[in-house]
XYZ file of C-alpha atoms in Angstrom:
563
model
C 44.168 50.147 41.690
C 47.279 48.628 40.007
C 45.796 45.888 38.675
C 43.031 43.007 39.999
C 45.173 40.275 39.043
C 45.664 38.707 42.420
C 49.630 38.258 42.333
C 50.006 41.438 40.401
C 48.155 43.472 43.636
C 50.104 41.276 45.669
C 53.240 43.440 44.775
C 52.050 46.247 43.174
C 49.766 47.655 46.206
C 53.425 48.564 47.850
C 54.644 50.511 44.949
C 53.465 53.858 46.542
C 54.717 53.674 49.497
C 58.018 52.049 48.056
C 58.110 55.184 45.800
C 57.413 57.585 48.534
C 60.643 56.357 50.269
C 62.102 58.258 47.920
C 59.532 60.873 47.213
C 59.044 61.805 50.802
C 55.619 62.340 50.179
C 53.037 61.029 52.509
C 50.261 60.797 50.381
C 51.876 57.710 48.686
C 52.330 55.940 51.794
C 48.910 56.893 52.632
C 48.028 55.791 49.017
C 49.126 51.671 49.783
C 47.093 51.683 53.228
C 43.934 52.860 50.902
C 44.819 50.314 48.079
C 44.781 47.309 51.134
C 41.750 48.788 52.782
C 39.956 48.861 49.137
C 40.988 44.962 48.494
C 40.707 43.025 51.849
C 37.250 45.277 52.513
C 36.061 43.980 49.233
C 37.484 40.746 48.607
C 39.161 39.602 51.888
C 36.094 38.788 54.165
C 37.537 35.492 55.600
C 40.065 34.684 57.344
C 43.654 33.646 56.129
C 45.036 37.114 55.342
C 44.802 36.326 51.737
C 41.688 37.694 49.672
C 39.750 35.543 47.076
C 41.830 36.132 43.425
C 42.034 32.684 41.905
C 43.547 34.515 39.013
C 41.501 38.386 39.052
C 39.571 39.493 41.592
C 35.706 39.210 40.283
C 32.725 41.322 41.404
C 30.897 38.868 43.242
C 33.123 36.541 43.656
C 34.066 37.193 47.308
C 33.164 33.752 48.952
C 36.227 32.003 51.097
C 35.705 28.698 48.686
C 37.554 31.321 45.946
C 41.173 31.196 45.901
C 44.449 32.832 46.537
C 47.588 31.820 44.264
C 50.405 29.945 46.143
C 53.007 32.752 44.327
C 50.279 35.179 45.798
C 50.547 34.430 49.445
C 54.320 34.439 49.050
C 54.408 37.354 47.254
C 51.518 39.684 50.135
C 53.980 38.198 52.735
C 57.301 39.780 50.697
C 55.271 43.700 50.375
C 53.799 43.242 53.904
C 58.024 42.476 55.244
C 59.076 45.227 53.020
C 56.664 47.864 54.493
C 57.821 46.835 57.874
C 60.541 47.769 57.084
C 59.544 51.184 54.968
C 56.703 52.418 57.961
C 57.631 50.811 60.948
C 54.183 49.758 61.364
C 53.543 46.686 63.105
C 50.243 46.192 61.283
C 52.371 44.916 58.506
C 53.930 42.178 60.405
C 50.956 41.024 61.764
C 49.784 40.702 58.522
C 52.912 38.523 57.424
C 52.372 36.151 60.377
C 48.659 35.789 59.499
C 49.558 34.549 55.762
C 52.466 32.227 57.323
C 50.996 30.358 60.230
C 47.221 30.226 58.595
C 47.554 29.832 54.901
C 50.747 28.946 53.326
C 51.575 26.144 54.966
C 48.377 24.033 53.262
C 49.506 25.573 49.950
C 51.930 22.979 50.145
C 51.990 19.077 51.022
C 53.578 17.543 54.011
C 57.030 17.182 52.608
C 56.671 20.411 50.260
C 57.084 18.443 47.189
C 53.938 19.423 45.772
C 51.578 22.691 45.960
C 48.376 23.528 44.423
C 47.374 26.641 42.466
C 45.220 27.875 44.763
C 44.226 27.310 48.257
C 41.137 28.265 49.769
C 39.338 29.266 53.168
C 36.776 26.713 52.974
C 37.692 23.284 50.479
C 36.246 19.736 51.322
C 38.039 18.282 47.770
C 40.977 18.703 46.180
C 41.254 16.928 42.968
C 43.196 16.883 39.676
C 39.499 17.623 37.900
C 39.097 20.855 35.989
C 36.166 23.248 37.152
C 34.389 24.032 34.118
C 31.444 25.692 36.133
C 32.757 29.037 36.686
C 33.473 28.087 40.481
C 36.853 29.719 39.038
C 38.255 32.132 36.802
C 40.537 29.085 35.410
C 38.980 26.339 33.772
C 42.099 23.876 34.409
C 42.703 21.491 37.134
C 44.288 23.600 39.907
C 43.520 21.710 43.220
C 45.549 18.434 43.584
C 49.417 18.306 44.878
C 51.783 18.344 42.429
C 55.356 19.834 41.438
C 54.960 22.991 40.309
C 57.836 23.315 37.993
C 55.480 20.651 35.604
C 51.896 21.624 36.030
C 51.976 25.251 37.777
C 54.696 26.800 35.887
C 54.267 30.234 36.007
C 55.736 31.002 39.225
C 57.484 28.305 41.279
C 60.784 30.338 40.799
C 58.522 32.546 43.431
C 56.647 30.668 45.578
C 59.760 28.065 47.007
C 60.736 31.868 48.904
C 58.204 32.233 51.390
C 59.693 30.800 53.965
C 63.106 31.887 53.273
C 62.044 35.592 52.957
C 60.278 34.966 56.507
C 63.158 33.959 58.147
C 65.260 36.782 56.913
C 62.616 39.063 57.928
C 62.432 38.033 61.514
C 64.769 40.015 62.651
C 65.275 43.873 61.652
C 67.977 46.629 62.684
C 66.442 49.492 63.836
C 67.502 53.425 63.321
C 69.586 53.931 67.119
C 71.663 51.179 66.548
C 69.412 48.788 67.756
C 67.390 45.139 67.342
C 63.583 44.618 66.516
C 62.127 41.018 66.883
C 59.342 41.696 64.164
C 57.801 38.031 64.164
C 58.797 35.237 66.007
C 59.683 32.130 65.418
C 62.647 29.600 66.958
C 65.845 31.630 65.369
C 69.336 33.105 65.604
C 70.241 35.881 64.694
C 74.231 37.693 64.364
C 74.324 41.463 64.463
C 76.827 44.541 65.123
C 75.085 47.168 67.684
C 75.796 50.047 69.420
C 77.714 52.724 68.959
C 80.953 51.348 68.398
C 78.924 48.076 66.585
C 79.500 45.487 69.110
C 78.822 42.289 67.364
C 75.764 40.554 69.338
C 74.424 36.877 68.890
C 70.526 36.387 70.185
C 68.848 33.040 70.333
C 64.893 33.363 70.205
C 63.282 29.809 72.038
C 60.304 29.464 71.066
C 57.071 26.972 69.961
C 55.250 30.345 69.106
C 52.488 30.893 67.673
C 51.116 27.672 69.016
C 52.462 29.009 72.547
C 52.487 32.564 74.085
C 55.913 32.179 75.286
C 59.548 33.303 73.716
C 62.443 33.301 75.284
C 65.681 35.273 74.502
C 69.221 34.598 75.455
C 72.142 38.003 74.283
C 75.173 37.139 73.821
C 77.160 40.095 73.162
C 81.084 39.788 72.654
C 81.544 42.756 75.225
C 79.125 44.611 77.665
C 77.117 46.710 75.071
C 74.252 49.492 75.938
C 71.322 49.507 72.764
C 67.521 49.652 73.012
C 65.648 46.036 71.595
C 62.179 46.573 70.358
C 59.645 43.491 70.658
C 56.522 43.656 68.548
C 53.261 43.420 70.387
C 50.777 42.123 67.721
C 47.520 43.403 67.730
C 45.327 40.000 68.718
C 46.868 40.595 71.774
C 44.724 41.904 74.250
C 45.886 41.392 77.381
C 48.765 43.125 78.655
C 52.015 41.034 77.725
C 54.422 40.210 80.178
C 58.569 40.658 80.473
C 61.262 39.582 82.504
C 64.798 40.375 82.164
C 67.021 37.925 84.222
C 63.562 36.377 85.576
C 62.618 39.699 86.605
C 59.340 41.539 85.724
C 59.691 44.712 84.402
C 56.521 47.093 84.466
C 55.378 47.921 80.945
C 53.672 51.463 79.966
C 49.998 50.994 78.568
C 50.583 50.297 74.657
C 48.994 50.350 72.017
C 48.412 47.245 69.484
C 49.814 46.470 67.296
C 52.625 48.090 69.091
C 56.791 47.837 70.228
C 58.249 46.870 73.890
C 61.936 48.721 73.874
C 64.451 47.897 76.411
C 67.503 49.717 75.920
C 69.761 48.815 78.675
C 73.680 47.937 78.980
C 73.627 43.957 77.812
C 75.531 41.404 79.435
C 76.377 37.569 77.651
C 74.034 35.026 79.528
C 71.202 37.809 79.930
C 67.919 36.877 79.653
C 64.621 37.919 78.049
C 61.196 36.174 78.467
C 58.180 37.404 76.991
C 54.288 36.561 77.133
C 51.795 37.435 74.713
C 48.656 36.312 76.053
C 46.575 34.482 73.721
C 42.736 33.744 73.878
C 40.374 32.318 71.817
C 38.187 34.841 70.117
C 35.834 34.872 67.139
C 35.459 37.169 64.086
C 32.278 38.115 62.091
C 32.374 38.526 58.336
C 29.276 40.946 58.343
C 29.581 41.543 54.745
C 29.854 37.152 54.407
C 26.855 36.315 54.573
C 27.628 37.152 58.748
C 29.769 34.114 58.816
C 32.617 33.457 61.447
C 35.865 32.793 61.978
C 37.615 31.434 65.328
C 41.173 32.276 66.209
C 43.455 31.718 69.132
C 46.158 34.268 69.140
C 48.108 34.857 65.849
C 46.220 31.223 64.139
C 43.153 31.143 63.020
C 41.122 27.844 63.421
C 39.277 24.893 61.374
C 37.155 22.311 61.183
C 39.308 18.886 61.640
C 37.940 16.874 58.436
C 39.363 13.605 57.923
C 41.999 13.530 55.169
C 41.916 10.550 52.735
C 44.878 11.064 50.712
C 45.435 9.145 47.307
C 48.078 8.958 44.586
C 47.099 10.707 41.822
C 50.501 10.686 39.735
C 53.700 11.516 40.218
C 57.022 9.437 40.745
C 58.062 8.130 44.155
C 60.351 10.713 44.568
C 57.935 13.297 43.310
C 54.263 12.434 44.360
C 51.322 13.881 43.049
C 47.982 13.783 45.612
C 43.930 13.999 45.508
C 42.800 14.740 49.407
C 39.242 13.867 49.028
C 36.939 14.108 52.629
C 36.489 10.935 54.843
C 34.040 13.016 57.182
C 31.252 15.253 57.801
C 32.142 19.263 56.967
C 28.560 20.969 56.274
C 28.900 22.594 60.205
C 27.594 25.671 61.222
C 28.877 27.148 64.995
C 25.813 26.700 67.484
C 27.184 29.425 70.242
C 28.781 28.186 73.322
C 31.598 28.380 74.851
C 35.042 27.180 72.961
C 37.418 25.554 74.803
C 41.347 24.965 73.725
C 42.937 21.655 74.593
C 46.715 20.341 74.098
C 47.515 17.149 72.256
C 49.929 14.657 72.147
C 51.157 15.032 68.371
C 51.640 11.931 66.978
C 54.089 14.017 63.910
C 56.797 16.413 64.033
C 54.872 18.824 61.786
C 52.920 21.389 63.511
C 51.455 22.015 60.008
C 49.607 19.087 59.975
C 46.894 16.920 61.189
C 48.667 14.376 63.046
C 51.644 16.979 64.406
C 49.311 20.327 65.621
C 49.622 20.231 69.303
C 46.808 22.103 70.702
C 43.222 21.671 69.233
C 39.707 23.821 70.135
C 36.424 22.399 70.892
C 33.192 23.796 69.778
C 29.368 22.955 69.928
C 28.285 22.764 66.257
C 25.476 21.428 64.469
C 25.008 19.991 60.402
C 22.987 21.693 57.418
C 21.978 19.057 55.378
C 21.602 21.068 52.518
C 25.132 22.473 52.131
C 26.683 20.149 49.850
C 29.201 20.305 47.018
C 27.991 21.584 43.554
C 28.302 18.143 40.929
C 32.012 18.876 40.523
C 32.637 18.559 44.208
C 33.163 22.500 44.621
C 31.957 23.485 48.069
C 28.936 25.748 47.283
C 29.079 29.169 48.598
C 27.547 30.447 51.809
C 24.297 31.734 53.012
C 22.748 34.585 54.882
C 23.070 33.526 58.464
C 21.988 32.647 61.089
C 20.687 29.411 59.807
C 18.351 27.359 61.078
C 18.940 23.552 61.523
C 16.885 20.372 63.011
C 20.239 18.043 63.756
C 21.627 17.371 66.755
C 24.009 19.703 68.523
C 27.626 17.475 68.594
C 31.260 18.787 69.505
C 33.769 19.251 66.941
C 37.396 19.506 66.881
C 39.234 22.636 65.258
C 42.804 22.770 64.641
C 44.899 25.378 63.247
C 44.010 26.297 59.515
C 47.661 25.953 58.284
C 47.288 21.756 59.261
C 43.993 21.621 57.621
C 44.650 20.620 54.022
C 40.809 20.233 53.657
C 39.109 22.604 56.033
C 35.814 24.687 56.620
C 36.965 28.287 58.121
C 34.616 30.491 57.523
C 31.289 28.650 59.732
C 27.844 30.006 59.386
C 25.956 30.864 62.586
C 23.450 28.109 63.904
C 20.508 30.256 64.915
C 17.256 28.668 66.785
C 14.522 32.020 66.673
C 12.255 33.405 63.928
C 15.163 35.075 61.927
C 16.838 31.643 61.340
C 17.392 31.489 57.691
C 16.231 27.787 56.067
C 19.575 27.049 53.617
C 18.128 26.610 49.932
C 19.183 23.780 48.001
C 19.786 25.021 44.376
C 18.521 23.057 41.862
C 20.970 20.805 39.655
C 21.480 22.741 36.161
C 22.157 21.756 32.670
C 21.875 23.107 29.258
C 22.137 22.234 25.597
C 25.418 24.150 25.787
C 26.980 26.810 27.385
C 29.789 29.399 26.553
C 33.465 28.438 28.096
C 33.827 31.483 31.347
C 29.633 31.133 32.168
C 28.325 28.761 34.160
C 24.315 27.460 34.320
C 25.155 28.290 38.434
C 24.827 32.010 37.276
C 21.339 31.167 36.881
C 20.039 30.665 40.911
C 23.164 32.502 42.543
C 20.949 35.200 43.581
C 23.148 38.024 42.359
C 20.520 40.724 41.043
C 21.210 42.333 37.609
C 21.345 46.043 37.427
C 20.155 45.475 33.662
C 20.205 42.956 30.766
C 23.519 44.193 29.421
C 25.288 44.230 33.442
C 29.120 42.200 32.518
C 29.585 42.490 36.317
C 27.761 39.563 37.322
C 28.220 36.014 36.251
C 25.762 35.012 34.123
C 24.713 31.743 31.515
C 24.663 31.997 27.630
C 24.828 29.958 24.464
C 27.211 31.705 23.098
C 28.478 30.525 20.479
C 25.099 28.817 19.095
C 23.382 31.492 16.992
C 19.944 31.239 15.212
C 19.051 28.306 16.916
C 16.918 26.084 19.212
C 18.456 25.828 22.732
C 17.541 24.914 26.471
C 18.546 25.095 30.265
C 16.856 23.592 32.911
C 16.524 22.554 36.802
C 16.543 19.282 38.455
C 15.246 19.077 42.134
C 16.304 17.045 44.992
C 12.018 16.875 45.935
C 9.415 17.127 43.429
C 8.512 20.972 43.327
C 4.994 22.757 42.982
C 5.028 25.755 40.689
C 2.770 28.140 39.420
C 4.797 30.964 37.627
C 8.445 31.371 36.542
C 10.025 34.781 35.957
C 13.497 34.897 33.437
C 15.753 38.267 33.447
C 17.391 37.721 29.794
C 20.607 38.686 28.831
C 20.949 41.157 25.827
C 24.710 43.049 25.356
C 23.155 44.930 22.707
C 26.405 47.217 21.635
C 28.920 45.234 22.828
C 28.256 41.764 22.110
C 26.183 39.676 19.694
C 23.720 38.446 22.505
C 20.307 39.280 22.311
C 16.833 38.211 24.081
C 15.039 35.294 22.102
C 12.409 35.278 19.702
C 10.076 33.215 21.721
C 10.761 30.861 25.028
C 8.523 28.744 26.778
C 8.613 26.435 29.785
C 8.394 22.787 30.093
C 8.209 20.541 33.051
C 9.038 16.857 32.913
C 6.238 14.091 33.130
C 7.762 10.154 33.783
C 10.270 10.814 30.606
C 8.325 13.403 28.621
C 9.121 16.951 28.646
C 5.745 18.784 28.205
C 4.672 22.243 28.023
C 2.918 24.090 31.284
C -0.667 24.717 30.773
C -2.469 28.240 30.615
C 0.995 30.555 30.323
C 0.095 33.969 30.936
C 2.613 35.406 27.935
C 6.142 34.288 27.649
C 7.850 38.128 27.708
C 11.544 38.701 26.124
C 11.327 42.677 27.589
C 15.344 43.817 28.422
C 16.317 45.394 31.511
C 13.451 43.108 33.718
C 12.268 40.015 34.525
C 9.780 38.522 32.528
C 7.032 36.429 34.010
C 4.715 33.650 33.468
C 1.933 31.898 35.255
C 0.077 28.998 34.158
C -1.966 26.230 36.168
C 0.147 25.184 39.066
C 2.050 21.855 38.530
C 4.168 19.696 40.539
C 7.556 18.220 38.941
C 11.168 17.470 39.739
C 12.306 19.311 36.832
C 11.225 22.497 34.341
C 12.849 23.501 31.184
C 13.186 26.739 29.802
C 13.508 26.086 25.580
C 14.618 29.085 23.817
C 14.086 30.259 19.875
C 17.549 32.314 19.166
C 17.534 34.854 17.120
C 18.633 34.505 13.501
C 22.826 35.944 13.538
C 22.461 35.974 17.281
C 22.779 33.915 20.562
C 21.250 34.799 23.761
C 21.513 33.895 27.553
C 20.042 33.989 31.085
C 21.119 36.154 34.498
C 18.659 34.840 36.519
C 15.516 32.555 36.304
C 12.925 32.409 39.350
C 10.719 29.286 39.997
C 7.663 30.248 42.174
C 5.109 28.605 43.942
C-alpha cells in the first residue's frame, strides 16, 4: 500500500500502472487493480464508490457513517479517468460515474458555495460541532457547509476540479483514429478523425443517468469513415439497444462493462440513439453487518429525510449551513417489491431534493433503538436481519447525490428466529479521557486480540497517572446485573499504560453511588477479561472506579455487563 491516508490512496493507488506505461510491465498494472481490490474489499462496503477514510483508513472503522474527503472523491474520480485512459478498461469509468452521480454532488451545497470535509453514506446531522468521541479520526468540526478556502484549507485548490476534469474526460480519442463516449452526460465535443483528420462536431442529448436514453447527432465537415466506441457500463444487464438513422442495428453478445463500435462512413445530420436499460436492483454488504444498498442503473438510492436547513455563519454572498433532520431515518428495508416513479421537480437541480425527477418506493419499517450517539453521530450498524415490532410504512428514496442527509446503507427487516434484537448501548462517561479514544470503545463489540492490541479503538486516562479515576454506563431502562467482566488495557513496552492496582464496581442508588455486594475478586490479569459476580442488582447505571498505578495511567477495551 502507498499510504492509508484517504486522499493520498486516492492518487497514489494509480502510480503502478501510471509507471508501467512506461515500464511495459504488466505486473504494475496488475499491481493498481490489487491495491483497489485490497481498499474497497476492506474499507469500501457501501455504496458511493468512495471508501470510509475521514482522514486514514482505521482497522475497524469500516461503517458507511465514516467519511470520504471532498478532495478525495475528486481526486479517485481524476486516477479512475486517467486509467481509462492508460487500460482501456471500462471498469474505470464506471467507477468515475459512481463517485459523480452518487457522492460528490452532496459534498457540496446547492449553489456550490460551500462543502464539507467529509461526506458520508449514512448522516442524519450535519453540524458545525466538533466530534470529540472518536466517531472520527479528526476531532474538529467537519460537517456543516462552508467555503473551503476559510475552514477546509488544505485542498480546495483540488476539489473545485471534479467536475471540470469530468467533463474533459467524457469524451476520449481512441488508437484507429477514432471517438469513445466513456461517460455520458449532455455535451459537445470537437475532434479531427480519420485518416486524413476530418474535423467532426458530436452533440450527446441526454438527461442520463436519471434516463436510459442518449442521443447523438455527427456532424462531420466532409463524409468521413472511423469506428465510435460507446461504453456499456456494467449495471447494465439487459442488452442495450442502437439505432443509426432510427434504425436498429443488431449488437454481438458483450460483455460488461464493455464497448459498442460502429465504424462506418459518417454523414452531417446522422444519427445515433442508444438505450441502456436500467432496473432497480439491490446490493448486499455481506461483510456490513449484511446491510443493503438499492440502485437504479448508474445511481444508487436513499432514504428521502426532510432537510431543515439553518444559517450557521457565513456572509450573504458566502453562506455557511447546519442541515439538521425534520423526519424519521432509523429504517430498515422490509423485502418487497421496489417500485420507481417520475416526479414533477419543483427545482432545476437534479442534485437535489426538490429538482430529482424520478423517486423509488419501498416497504420499510423503524428500529427504535437506532439513534444518534449524544453528539448526534449516527451510530453504526448491526448484524442483520433485525427484528422490529413497528408498522410496515412506504418510504420514498431518491438518488443519493440529492440527499444531503441520507441513510444508504439499510439494514434488513427480518420477521423469523434469526432476527437480530438491535442493542441500545449504554450512554458513557468518564472522569477523563485521552484526546483520539473515545468511552464508545468500551461497548463497540470489537474483540481484543490482547491487552496491548493498538488496532482497535479503545478508552484510557491517559494522561492522569497515579490516580483515582472512573467510567461508567447510563441505561435507557433500569438494568438487572449479576457479574461484569473488564478486558484492561496494558501497552507494556510501548506506552506508559498499565492495568490498575485495584478496581471495583459501583451501581447508582437514588443519587448515591454504592458498591455491589458479594464481588467474587476484582482481577487486573492482561491479555483477558476479568470477571466479577456479586448478588444480582437492578440499576440504571454502574461505575467502574479505578486505583492507577503510581507513574502510570491505564484504560479499558471492552467492559461486559451481564445478567
Amino acid at each position: 500500500m502507498p499510504t492509508w491516508h484517504n486522499v493520498n490512496l486516492a492518487q497514489g493507488f494509480r502510480e503502478p500502472s501510471q509507471y508501467g506505461v512506461l515500464a511495459a510491465d504488466p505486473a504494475l498494472r496488475a499491481a493498481t487493480y490489487r491495491i483497489y481490490d485490497t481498499v474497497m474489499g476492506t474499507y469500501g462496503q457501501f455504496a458511493g464508490g468512495g471508501f470510509a477514510g475521514d482522514e486514514n483508513c482505521r482497522p475497524h472503522f469500516g461503517d458507511p457513517r465514516q467519511g470520504f474527503e471532498t478532495c478525495g472523491f475528486v481526486e479517485y474520480m481524476h486516477s479512475f479517468e486517467l486509467l481509462t485512459r492508460m487500460t482501456g478498461d471500462p471498469v474505470w469509468a464506471d467507477r468515475c460515474e459512481d463517485i459523480a452521480f452518487n457522492s460528490l454532488p452532496a459534498a457540496f451545497d446547492p449553489e456550490q458555495k460551500g462543502t464539507h470535509y467529509v461526506t458520508s453514506a449514512n448522516s442524519v446531522q450535519l453540524d458545525d460541532v466538533a466530534k470529540t468521541d472518536g466517531q472520527f479520526q479528526n476531532r474538529f468540526a467537519m460537517q456543516a457547509y462552508m467555503p473551503g478556502v476559510h475552514n477546509y484549507r488544505c485542498c480546495p485548490h483540488n476539489y473545485g476540479m471534479g467536475w471540470p476534469y469530468f467533463a474533459e474526460e467524457l469524451w476520449l480519442a481512441t488508437f484507429d483514429a477514432g471517438l469513445c463516449a466513456s461517460m455520458y452526460a449532455a455535451s459537445t465535443v470537437k475532434a479531427k478523425v480519420g485518416k486524413d483528420a476530418t474535423n467532426v462536431t458530436i452533440t450527446a442529448d441526454t438527461t442520463y443517468p436519471f434516463d436510459e436514453n442518449v442521443q447523438f447527432k455527427v456532424a462531420p465537415d466532409k463524409a468521413v469513415s472511423f469506428p465510435l466506441y460507446l461504453r456499456v457500463p456494467r449495471w447494465c444487464a439487459a442488452a442495450p439497444e442502437l439505432r443509426v438513422n432510427g434504425s436498429r442495428l443488431t449488437l454481438p453478445a458483450a460483455k460488461t462493462p464493455g464497448y459498442i463500435r460502429v465504424e462506418r462512413v459518417w454523414q452531417a445530420g446522422d444519427t445515433v440513439q442508444l438505450r441502456l436499460p436500467m432496473r432497480v436492483a439491490t446490493r448486499t454488504w455481506r461483510s456490513n453487518h449484511s446491510s443493503v444498498s438499492v440502485d437504479r442503473g448508474p445511481l444508487t438510492y436513499s432514504l428521502e429525510i426532510q432537510e431543515n436547513w439553518r444559517r450557521s455563519g457565513g456572509s450573504d454572498a458566502w453562506p455557511e449551513y447546519e442541515v439538521i433532520a425534520g423526519s424519521a431515518w432509523n429504517y430498515g428495508l422490509d423485502g418487497g417489491t421496489i417500485t420507481s416513479r417520475r416526479r414533477t421537480p419543483s427545482g432545476s437541480d437534479p442534485f437535489t431534493r426538490e429538482g430529482v425527477p424520478l423517486e423509488l418506493r419501498a416497504r420499510a419499517r423503524r428500529i427504535p433503538n437506532w439513534r444518534v450517539d449524544r453528539q448526534n453521530v449516527v451510530r453504526t450498524l448491526q448484524d442483520g436481519p433485525v427484528a422490529s415490532a413497528e408498522k410496515a410504512e412506504t418510504v420514498s428514496l431518491i438518488p443519493m447525490g440529492a440527499a444531503r442527509l441520507r441513510i444508504t446503507s439499510f439494514p434488513v427487516i427480518g420477521h423469523g428466529p434469526d432476527a437480530h434484537q438491535w442493542i441500545l448501548p449504554p450512554n458513557t462517561s468518564a472522569s477523563h479521557v485521552w484526546q483520539g479514544d473515545t468511552t464508545e470503545a468500551l461497548c463497540d463489540g470489537v474483540e481484543p486480540s490482547g491487552s496491548g492490541d493498538q488496532s482497535i479503538p479503545r478508552f484510557t486516562w491517559w494522561d492522569h497517572q497515579g490516580t483515582t479515576e472512573w467510567v461508567q454506563y447510563e441505561f435507557d431502562k433500569p438494568l438487572q446485573a449479576a457479574s461484569a467482566a473488564v478486558y484492561w488495557f496494558d501497552d507494556t513496552g510501548a506506552g506508559a499504560c498499565r492495568v490498575p492496582v485495584s478496581w471495583r464496581l459501583l451501581y447508582i442508588d437514588g443519587t448515591a453511588w454504592k458498591p455491589v455486594q458479594n464481588p467474587s475478586g476484582y482481577g487486573v490479569a492482561r491479555d483477558t477479561y476479568n470477571k466479577v459476580t456479586f448478588t444480582p442488582v437492578t440499576a440504571t447505571a454502574f461505575r467502574v472506579e479505578v486505583q492507577l498505578a503510581g507513574g502510570f495511567s491505564g484504560g479499558i477495551l471492552e467492559w461486559r455487563m451481564n445478567p
